[in-house]
Every structure is written in C-alpha cells, then in structure tokens.
C-alpha cells in the first residue's frame, strides 16, 4: 500500500496587516488584553481577494517546491469554511486559476479542522492507490464572517492560505490521520447564517461567527490532549519521537497546553499565532510552510499536526517530513 509523502509546501498571506492597536480604535479592547489572552499581535486581512485567490499563490509555491507542474495534479482537496461561492467549489475555482482541467476537485468544510480533514481525505485517496499527486489546501477569508462590533471574536481571526503537495511513495510520509466530530456543542461556536438555515436573527443582516470562547477553550484543551494520546498510540510512538508540533493557531495558551502534554519545549512548536491570528483551516499549512522554508523542519523530522474547531470538529495527523 503506498504512503503519502509531503513533496512541497506553500503559503500566502494578503498584504494588509491589522494590528491590535488598529482594533483598539474599532472596539472596546486593548493590545494588552489580546496579547495576554491569545498571544495575537496582528493579523492579515484580505481586501477584495476571495479564498481561491489566496489559495493560488500558496498552491503554486507548493508545486514549485515539489518540482511539479499543475497539470500533474490528480486531485485538489480544499479545506475552507469561507468558500468563494456555494458552488462551483473553491477547489474547482482554484483548479481553473491554476490553468488546469479534468482532475477531481472538492471542498471540505470542517471549520478550523478543515486542513486536517482535507489531509485525511487526500491521504486516503493516495493510500487506496486511486491518485498519485494530490494538492491539499487550507484557505480562509475569516474576516468576512466577523461581526466587527463584537470584541469577543473580531480580534481573534485573520485571513490566509496554505498548501501541501502530496505524492504517492513507498515510505511514509503521513503515518496516520485521525478525525472526529460532535455537533452537540453547536451553540458554543457557529456561523449565524447559511443557505438553507438561519439560526439567529442576525442572519438577516449577514452571517457572523459566534463563539462562547471560554467554553470552547476548555473543550479544546481536553480534546487535543486526548487526540495526542490517540495518535501516538495508533503508531506505537512515544512523546520523545515527536520532533515538531505544528498546531492549529487559535490561542497561544491552547498550544502551550498541548506542548506540555507532549513534554515538548516551545522551541519545538511552530508558532504563527502572534503574526497571523487564527486563520482557521489555513493555519497549519501556513505554519508548516514557514518552518520548512526557514530550515527548522528538515527531511526525516516527525511532525504532529492537530486542530480543533467549529462543529465541533477535531483531528490530527502524524507525518515524517
Ligand atoms: O479555532 C476555533 C476554536 N476556537 C478557539 O479555540 C478559541 C478558544 N477560546 C479562546 O481562545 C479564549 O477563550 C478567548 C481568547 C476567546 C477569550 O479568552 P478568555 O480568557 O477565555 O476570556 P473570557 O471569554 O472568559 O472573557 C474574560 C473577560 C470578559 O469580561 P468579564 O465578563 O470578565 O467582565 C470579556 O467580556 O474579557 C472580556 N473580553 C474582552 N476584553 C477586552 C472579551 N473579549 C475582549 C476583548 N478585549 N477583545
């Protein structure tokens, strides 16, 4: 059975930066509060770009690192909860922007766990022998879901895209992926409007992300602790076997709790939350790409990726780079 090997990574952030000081002028908040509670100092915010626009340069960079042409891609899997349109899917629109046709393209919506879910889908297609070259992307324009008068959410999120090019290989690659969901906690984290359902009156004025942050926080810390154990156990590995934690970047305190669980020093945790904020399904591939390109993550290193998000959804992936 073939494995998926990470042949290339790429990332892209829209150029406009919004600092905590900028947000102090918008809502009743302070730089000190945001930094202390979340670790975030700034975030990138898209202007007119949509998710497929952000995904394009990220995908091109991943292809370039892998030494692959776009027309060699068999499948595009896009993790996004901020799609360009309901359909065509954002993956289809990215395919068109890459100048290719014919290959399969689909979106996966698992909120902030979207990249881990997309990776799991891509890995399954490679392991089954169906496809040999798969582009996995996480791309989000979270700023479009923000209620810019709600200080409890608008300071947390940012926009961006990250990509990974997977190839079939005789060696791992991806050791395993683990994905879960439980919708019993919907009222703690949801978007207020959609297409066939609107769950609160604000939906009449647009769709906004709503979150009871402190309750989500507690759930996320416990759940991510459990998924670390599940992932190590599934692969017969110990904590010491992990070289790098590449977590979803929602909150520095959640990340620190997972690192403590792994007994991993923070130097071995890839952090972007300070500069990117929470870019939902883009955060893991953006962080991975940064650490690969600056030489921290090297071929042969074992990396644990994990995420928690709306749904609730959560998941992990253990890979050898
Ligand atoms: O990625 C998807 C999953 N999402 C997450 O993982 C996010 C999880 N949650 C969190 O990261 C944190 O819970 C937050 C950063 C959202 C909030 O931090 P917290 O330490 O849990 O604060 P809190 O919600 O308990 O609020 C504490 C206080 C409240 O005031 P009172 O009621 O104590 O007077 C809030 O109204 O902080 C207030 N507050 C703010 N103050 C200044 C909430 N937002 C702000 C703000 N600026 N932006």
JSON list of N, CA, C and O and ligand atoms in Angstrom, two decimals, residues 28-30 33-34 37-38 112 151-152 155-157 189 211 213-214 216-217 220 248 250-251 253-254 278 308-310, ligand 1:
[
{"chain": "A", "resi": 28, "resn": "UNK", "atom": "N", "xyz": [-14.05, 48.04, 22.06]},
{"chain": "A", "resi": 28, "resn": "UNK", "atom": "CA", "xyz": [-13.54, 48.29, 23.40]},
{"chain": "A", "resi": 28, "resn": "UNK", "atom": "C", "xyz": [-12.59, 47.16, 23.79]},
{"chain": "A", "resi": 28, "resn": "UNK", "atom": "O", "xyz": [-12.97, 46.20, 24.46]},
{"chain": "A", "resi": 29, "resn": "UNK", "atom": "N", "xyz": [-11.33, 47.28, 23.34]},
{"chain": "A", "resi": 29, "resn": "UNK", "atom": "CA", "xyz": [-10.34, 46.26, 23.64]},
{"chain": "A", "resi": 29, "resn": "UNK", "atom": "C", "xyz": [-8.98, 46.92, 23.83]},
{"chain": "A", "resi": 29, "resn": "UNK", "atom": "O", "xyz": [-8.84, 48.13, 23.61]},
{"chain": "A", "resi": 30, "resn": "UNK", "atom": "N", "xyz": [-8.00, 46.14, 24.26]},
{"chain": "A", "resi": 30, "resn": "UNK", "atom": "CA", "xyz": [-6.64, 46.68, 24.40]},
{"chain": "A", "resi": 30, "resn": "UNK", "atom": "C", "xyz": [-5.65, 45.67, 23.84]},
{"chain": "A", "resi": 30, "resn": "UNK", "atom": "O", "xyz": [-5.90, 44.46, 23.85]},
{"chain": "A", "resi": 33, "resn": "UNK", "atom": "N", "xyz": [-4.83, 43.11, 26.55]},
{"chain": "A", "resi": 33, "resn": "UNK", "atom": "CA", "xyz": [-5.80, 42.02, 26.72]},
{"chain": "A", "resi": 33, "resn": "UNK", "atom": "C", "xyz": [-5.61, 40.97, 25.63]},
{"chain": "A", "resi": 33, "resn": "UNK", "atom": "O", "xyz": [-5.54, 39.77, 25.92]},
{"chain": "A", "resi": 34, "resn": "UNK", "atom": "N", "xyz": [-5.51, 41.44, 24.38]},
{"chain": "A", "resi": 34, "resn": "UNK", "atom": "CA", "xyz": [-5.44, 40.48, 23.27]},
{"chain": "A", "resi": 34, "resn": "UNK", "atom": "C", "xyz": [-4.16, 39.64, 23.37]},
{"chain": "A", "resi": 34, "resn": "UNK", "atom": "O", "xyz": [-4.19, 38.41, 23.23]},
{"chain": "A", "resi": 37, "resn": "UNK", "atom": "N", "xyz": [-4.37, 37.19, 26.55]},
{"chain": "A", "resi": 37, "resn": "UNK", "atom": "CA", "xyz": [-5.35, 36.09, 26.47]},
{"chain": "A", "resi": 37, "resn": "UNK", "atom": "C", "xyz": [-5.17, 35.19, 25.25]},
{"chain": "A", "resi": 37, "resn": "UNK", "atom": "O", "xyz": [-5.66, 34.06, 25.26]},
{"chain": "A", "resi": 38, "resn": "UNK", "atom": "N", "xyz": [-4.51, 35.72, 24.19]},
{"chain": "A", "resi": 38, "resn": "UNK", "atom": "CA", "xyz": [-4.47, 34.94, 22.95]},
{"chain": "A", "resi": 38, "resn": "UNK", "atom": "C", "xyz": [-3.07, 34.77, 22.36]},
{"chain": "A", "resi": 38, "resn": "UNK", "atom": "O", "xyz": [-2.84, 33.84, 21.58]},
{"chain": "A", "resi": 112, "resn": "UNK", "atom": "N", "xyz": [-12.20, 25.09, 11.64]},
{"chain": "A", "resi": 112, "resn": "UNK", "atom": "CA", "xyz": [-10.75, 25.22, 11.87]},
{"chain": "A", "resi": 112, "resn": "UNK", "atom": "C", "xyz": [-9.99, 23.90, 11.73]},
{"chain": "A", "resi": 112, "resn": "UNK", "atom": "O", "xyz": [-8.77, 23.89, 11.64]},
{"chain": "A", "resi": 151, "resn": "UNK", "atom": "N", "xyz": [-16.27, 42.42, 20.14]},
{"chain": "A", "resi": 151, "resn": "UNK", "atom": "CA", "xyz": [-14.86, 42.34, 20.56]},
{"chain": "A", "resi": 151, "resn": "UNK", "atom": "C", "xyz": [-14.44, 40.92, 20.95]},
{"chain": "A", "resi": 151, "resn": "UNK", "atom": "O", "xyz": [-13.25, 40.62, 21.01]},
{"chain": "A", "resi": 152, "resn": "UNK", "atom": "N", "xyz": [-15.42, 40.08, 21.28]},
{"chain": "A", "resi": 152, "resn": "UNK", "atom": "CA", "xyz": [-15.04, 38.73, 21.73]},
{"chain": "A", "resi": 152, "resn": "UNK", "atom": "C", "xyz": [-14.61, 37.83, 20.58]},
{"chain": "A", "resi": 152, "resn": "UNK", "atom": "O", "xyz": [-14.06, 36.76, 20.81]},
{"chain": "A", "resi": 155, "resn": "UNK", "atom": "N", "xyz": [-11.24, 40.17, 17.26]},
{"chain": "A", "resi": 155, "resn": "UNK", "atom": "CA", "xyz": [-9.80, 40.33, 17.49]},
{"chain": "A", "resi": 155, "resn": "UNK", "atom": "C", "xyz": [-9.02, 39.03, 17.24]},
{"chain": "A", "resi": 155, "resn": "UNK", "atom": "O", "xyz": [-7.79, 39.02, 17.28]},
{"chain": "A", "resi": 156, "resn": "UNK", "atom": "N", "xyz": [-9.75, 37.94, 17.01]},
{"chain": "A", "resi": 156, "resn": "UNK", "atom": "CA", "xyz": [-9.10, 36.62, 17.03]},
{"chain": "A", "resi": 156, "resn": "UNK", "atom": "C", "xyz": [-8.65, 36.11, 15.66]},
{"chain": "A", "resi": 156, "resn": "UNK", "atom": "O", "xyz": [-7.70, 35.33, 15.58]},
{"chain": "A", "resi": 157, "resn": "UNK", "atom": "N", "xyz": [-9.35, 36.51, 14.61]},
{"chain": "A", "resi": 157, "resn": "UNK", "atom": "CA", "xyz": [-9.18, 35.81, 13.33]},
{"chain": "A", "resi": 157, "resn": "UNK", "atom": "C", "xyz": [-8.41, 36.62, 12.29]},
{"chain": "A", "resi": 157, "resn": "UNK", "atom": "O", "xyz": [-8.33, 37.85, 12.38]},
{"chain": "A", "resi": 189, "resn": "UNK", "atom": "N", "xyz": [-20.08, 27.50, 19.18]},
{"chain": "A", "resi": 189, "resn": "UNK", "atom": "CA", "xyz": [-19.28, 28.01, 18.06]},
{"chain": "A", "resi": 189, "resn": "UNK", "atom": "C", "xyz": [-20.00, 27.71, 16.75]},
{"chain": "A", "resi": 189, "resn": "UNK", "atom": "O", "xyz": [-20.15, 26.54, 16.38]},
{"chain": "A", "resi": 211, "resn": "UNK", "atom": "N", "xyz": [-19.16, 32.86, 19.08]},
{"chain": "A", "resi": 211, "resn": "UNK", "atom": "CA", "xyz": [-18.41, 31.89, 19.90]},
{"chain": "A", "resi": 211, "resn": "UNK", "atom": "C", "xyz": [-18.49, 32.22, 21.38]},
{"chain": "A", "resi": 211, "resn": "UNK", "atom": "O", "xyz": [-18.33, 33.39, 21.76]},
{"chain": "A", "resi": 213, "resn": "UNK", "atom": "N", "xyz": [-16.20, 31.78, 23.83]},
{"chain": "A", "resi": 213, "resn": "UNK", "atom": "CA", "xyz": [-14.77, 31.44, 23.78]},
{"chain": "A", "resi": 213, "resn": "UNK", "atom": "C", "xyz": [-14.27, 30.61, 24.94]},
{"chain": "A", "resi": 213, "resn": "UNK", "atom": "O", "xyz": [-13.54, 29.63, 24.74]},
{"chain": "A", "resi": 214, "resn": "UNK", "atom": "N", "xyz": [-14.65, 31.01, 26.18]},
{"chain": "A", "resi": 214, "resn": "UNK", "atom": "CA", "xyz": [-14.04, 30.29, 27.31]},
{"chain": "A", "resi": 214, "resn": "UNK", "atom": "C", "xyz": [-14.52, 28.85, 27.40]},
{"chain": "A", "resi": 214, "resn": "UNK", "atom": "O", "xyz": [-13.77, 27.97, 27.80]},
{"chain": "A", "resi": 216, "resn": "UNK", "atom": "N", "xyz": [-15.38, 27.02, 24.72]},
{"chain": "A", "resi": 216, "resn": "UNK", "atom": "CA", "xyz": [-14.66, 26.34, 23.62]},
{"chain": "A", "resi": 216, "resn": "UNK", "atom": "C", "xyz": [-13.23, 26.03, 24.06]},
{"chain": "A", "resi": 216, "resn": "UNK", "atom": "O", "xyz": [-12.70, 24.95, 23.81]},
{"chain": "A", "resi": 217, "resn": "UNK", "atom": "N", "xyz": [-12.63, 26.99, 24.74]},
{"chain": "A", "resi": 217, "resn": "UNK", "atom": "CA", "xyz": [-11.25, 26.86, 25.21]},
{"chain": "A", "resi": 217, "resn": "UNK", "atom": "C", "xyz": [-11.07, 25.59, 26.05]},
{"chain": "A", "resi": 217, "resn": "UNK", "atom": "O", "xyz": [-10.19, 24.77, 25.79]},
{"chain": "A", "resi": 220, "resn": "UNK", "atom": "N", "xyz": [-11.48, 22.47, 23.97]},
{"chain": "A", "resi": 220, "resn": "UNK", "atom": "CA", "xyz": [-10.36, 22.29, 23.02]},
{"chain": "A", "resi": 220, "resn": "UNK", "atom": "C", "xyz": [-9.15, 21.71, 23.73]},
{"chain": "A", "resi": 220, "resn": "UNK", "atom": "O", "xyz": [-8.52, 20.76, 23.25]},
{"chain": "A", "resi": 248, "resn": "UNK", "atom": "N", "xyz": [-2.89, 23.89, 15.07]},
{"chain": "A", "resi": 248, "resn": "UNK", "atom": "CA", "xyz": [-3.80, 24.97, 14.67]},
{"chain": "A", "resi": 248, "resn": "UNK", "atom": "C", "xyz": [-3.54, 26.15, 15.60]},
{"chain": "A", "resi": 248, "resn": "UNK", "atom": "O", "xyz": [-3.34, 25.97, 16.80]},
{"chain": "A", "resi": 250, "resn": "UNK", "atom": "N", "xyz": [-5.05, 28.90, 17.25]},
{"chain": "A", "resi": 250, "resn": "UNK", "atom": "CA", "xyz": [-6.20, 29.66, 17.74]},
{"chain": "A", "resi": 250, "resn": "UNK", "atom": "C", "xyz": [-5.81, 30.53, 18.92]},
{"chain": "A", "resi": 250, "resn": "UNK", "atom": "O", "xyz": [-6.26, 31.67, 19.04]},
{"chain": "A", "resi": 251, "resn": "UNK", "atom": "N", "xyz": [-4.95, 30.00, 19.78]},
{"chain": "A", "resi": 251, "resn": "UNK", "atom": "CA", "xyz": [-4.66, 30.70, 21.03]},
{"chain": "A", "resi": 251, "resn": "UNK", "atom": "C", "xyz": [-3.36, 30.12, 21.59]},
{"chain": "A", "resi": 251, "resn": "UNK", "atom": "O", "xyz": [-3.24, 28.89, 21.73]},
{"chain": "A", "resi": 253, "resn": "UNK", "atom": "N", "xyz": [-2.32, 29.90, 24.48]},
{"chain": "A", "resi": 253, "resn": "UNK", "atom": "CA", "xyz": [-2.48, 29.12, 25.72]},
{"chain": "A", "resi": 253, "resn": "UNK", "atom": "C", "xyz": [-2.96, 27.69, 25.43]},
{"chain": "A", "resi": 253, "resn": "UNK", "atom": "O", "xyz": [-2.58, 26.77, 26.13]},
{"chain": "A", "resi": 254, "resn": "UNK", "atom": "N", "xyz": [-3.77, 27.54, 24.39]},
{"chain": "A", "resi": 254, "resn": "UNK", "atom": "CA", "xyz": [-4.19, 26.18, 23.99]},
{"chain": "A", "resi": 254, "resn": "UNK", "atom": "C", "xyz": [-2.97, 25.42, 23.47]},
{"chain": "A", "resi": 254, "resn": "UNK", "atom": "O", "xyz": [-2.75, 24.25, 23.79]},
{"chain": "A", "resi": 278, "resn": "UNK", "atom": "N", "xyz": [-5.88, 33.66, 14.13]},
{"chain": "A", "resi": 278, "resn": "UNK", "atom": "CA", "xyz": [-6.46, 32.35, 13.81]},
{"chain": "A", "resi": 278, "resn": "UNK", "atom": "C", "xyz": [-6.96, 32.39, 12.36]},
{"chain": "A", "resi": 278, "resn": "UNK", "atom": "O", "xyz": [-7.96, 33.04, 12.06]},
{"chain": "A", "resi": 308, "resn": "UNK", "atom": "N", "xyz": [-8.60, 21.95, 16.27]},
{"chain": "A", "resi": 308, "resn": "UNK", "atom": "CA", "xyz": [-9.91, 21.88, 16.90]},
{"chain": "A", "resi": 308, "resn": "UNK", "atom": "C", "xyz": [-10.74, 23.04, 16.35]},
{"chain": "A", "resi": 308, "resn": "UNK", "atom": "O", "xyz": [-10.22, 24.14, 16.20]},
{"chain": "A", "resi": 309, "resn": "UNK", "atom": "N", "xyz": [-12.02, 22.80, 16.04]},
{"chain": "A", "resi": 309, "resn": "UNK", "atom": "CA", "xyz": [-12.81, 23.90, 15.51]},
{"chain": "A", "resi": 309, "resn": "UNK", "atom": "C", "xyz": [-14.30, 23.66, 15.55]},
{"chain": "A", "resi": 309, "resn": "UNK", "atom": "O", "xyz": [-14.78, 22.67, 16.12]},
{"chain": "A", "resi": 310, "resn": "UNK", "atom": "N", "xyz": [-15.03, 24.57, 14.94]},
{"chain": "A", "resi": 310, "resn": "UNK", "atom": "CA", "xyz": [-16.49, 24.54, 14.91]},
{"chain": "A", "resi": 310, "resn": "UNK", "atom": "C", "xyz": [-17.00, 23.21, 14.39]},
{"chain": "A", "resi": 310, "resn": "UNK", "atom": "O", "xyz": [-16.39, 22.58, 13.53]},
{"chain": "B", "resi": 1, "resn": "LIG", "atom": "O1", "xyz": [-10.24, 27.93, 16.29]},
{"chain": "B", "resi": 1, "resn": "LIG", "atom": "C1", "xyz": [-11.51, 27.52, 16.63]},
{"chain": "B", "resi": 1, "resn": "LIG", "atom": "C2", "xyz": [-11.65, 27.24, 18.06]},
{"chain": "B", "resi": 1, "resn": "LIG", "atom": "N1", "xyz": [-11.58, 28.45, 18.83]},
{"chain": "B", "resi": 1, "resn": "LIG", "atom": "C3", "xyz": [-10.80, 28.52, 19.87]},
{"chain": "B", "resi": 1, "resn": "LIG", "atom": "O2", "xyz": [-10.07, 27.59, 20.12]},
{"chain": "B", "resi": 1, "resn": "LIG", "atom": "C4", "xyz": [-10.90, 29.74, 20.75]},
{"chain": "B", "resi": 1, "resn": "LIG", "atom": "C5", "xyz": [-10.96, 29.29, 22.17]},
{"chain": "B", "resi": 1, "resn": "LIG", "atom": "N2", "xyz": [-11.13, 30.39, 23.14]},
{"chain": "B", "resi": 1, "resn": "LIG", "atom": "C6", "xyz": [-10.19, 31.31, 23.39]},
{"chain": "B", "resi": 1, "resn": "LIG", "atom": "O3", "xyz": [-9.18, 31.37, 22.74]},
{"chain": "B", "resi": 1, "resn": "LIG", "atom": "C7", "xyz": [-10.41, 32.23, 24.58]},
{"chain": "B", "resi": 1, "resn": "LIG", "atom": "O4", "xyz": [-11.49, 31.75, 25.34]},
{"chain": "B", "resi": 1, "resn": "LIG", "atom": "C8", "xyz": [-10.69, 33.72, 24.18]},
{"chain": "B", "resi": 1, "resn": "LIG", "atom": "C9", "xyz": [-9.41, 34.34, 23.71]},
{"chain": "B", "resi": 1, "resn": "LIG", "atom": "C10", "xyz": [-11.76, 33.77, 23.10]},
{"chain": "B", "resi": 1, "resn": "LIG", "atom": "C11", "xyz": [-11.18, 34.50, 25.40]},
{"chain": "B", "resi": 1, "resn": "LIG", "atom": "O5", "xyz": [-10.26, 34.40, 26.47]},
{"chain": "B", "resi": 1, "resn": "LIG", "atom": "P1", "xyz": [-10.77, 34.05, 27.96]},
{"chain": "B", "resi": 1, "resn": "LIG", "atom": "O6", "xyz": [-9.59, 34.12, 28.82]},
{"chain": "B", "resi": 1, "resn": "LIG", "atom": "O7", "xyz": [-11.48, 32.73, 27.85]},
{"chain": "B", "resi": 1, "resn": "LIG", "atom": "O8", "xyz": [-11.74, 35.24, 28.27]},
{"chain": "B", "resi": 1, "resn": "LIG", "atom": "P2", "xyz": [-13.32, 35.23, 28.59]},
{"chain": "B", "resi": 1, "resn": "LIG", "atom": "O9", "xyz": [-14.10, 34.90, 27.37]},
{"chain": "B", "resi": 1, "resn": "LIG", "atom": "O10", "xyz": [-13.57, 34.43, 29.83]},
{"chain": "B", "resi": 1, "resn": "LIG", "atom": "O11", "xyz": [-13.56, 36.77, 28.91]},
{"chain": "B", "resi": 1, "resn": "LIG", "atom": "C12", "xyz": [-12.93, 37.39, 30.04]},
{"chain": "B", "resi": 1, "resn": "LIG", "atom": "C13", "xyz": [-13.33, 38.85, 30.05]},
{"chain": "B", "resi": 1, "resn": "LIG", "atom": "C14", "xyz": [-14.83, 39.10, 29.90]},
{"chain": "B", "resi": 1, "resn": "LIG", "atom": "O12", "xyz": [-15.18, 40.17, 30.73]},
{"chain": "B", "resi": 1, "resn": "LIG", "atom": "P3", "xyz": [-15.90, 39.91, 32.15]},
{"chain": "B", "resi": 1, "resn": "LIG", "atom": "O13", "xyz": [-17.18, 39.19, 31.80]},
{"chain": "B", "resi": 1, "resn": "LIG", "atom": "O14", "xyz": [-14.95, 39.06, 32.93]},
{"chain": "B", "resi": 1, "resn": "LIG", "atom": "O15", "xyz": [-16.08, 41.28, 32.68]},
{"chain": "B", "resi": 1, "resn": "LIG", "atom": "C15", "xyz": [-14.98, 39.50, 28.46]},
{"chain": "B", "resi": 1, "resn": "LIG", "atom": "O16", "xyz": [-16.10, 40.34, 28.24]},
{"chain": "B", "resi": 1, "resn": "LIG", "atom": "O17", "xyz": [-12.71, 39.52, 28.94]},
{"chain": "B", "resi": 1, "resn": "LIG", "atom": "C16", "xyz": [-13.71, 40.27, 28.22]},
{"chain": "B", "resi": 1, "resn": "LIG", "atom": "N3", "xyz": [-13.35, 40.36, 26.82]},
{"chain": "B", "resi": 1, "resn": "LIG", "atom": "C17", "xyz": [-12.52, 41.29, 26.33]},
{"chain": "B", "resi": 1, "resn": "LIG", "atom": "N4", "xyz": [-11.90, 42.33, 26.90]},
{"chain": "B", "resi": 1, "resn": "LIG", "atom": "C18", "xyz": [-11.12, 43.09, 26.11]},
{"chain": "B", "resi": 1, "resn": "LIG", "atom": "C19", "xyz": [-13.69, 39.51, 25.82]},
{"chain": "B", "resi": 1, "resn": "LIG", "atom": "N5", "xyz": [-13.12, 39.91, 24.66]},
{"chain": "B", "resi": 1, "resn": "LIG", "atom": "C20", "xyz": [-12.40, 41.02, 24.96]},
{"chain": "B", "resi": 1, "resn": "LIG", "atom": "C21", "xyz": [-11.58, 41.87, 24.19]},
{"chain": "B", "resi": 1, "resn": "LIG", "atom": "N6", "xyz": [-10.95, 42.87, 24.81]},
{"chain": "B", "resi": 1, "resn": "LIG", "atom": "N7", "xyz": [-11.37, 41.67, 22.87]}
]
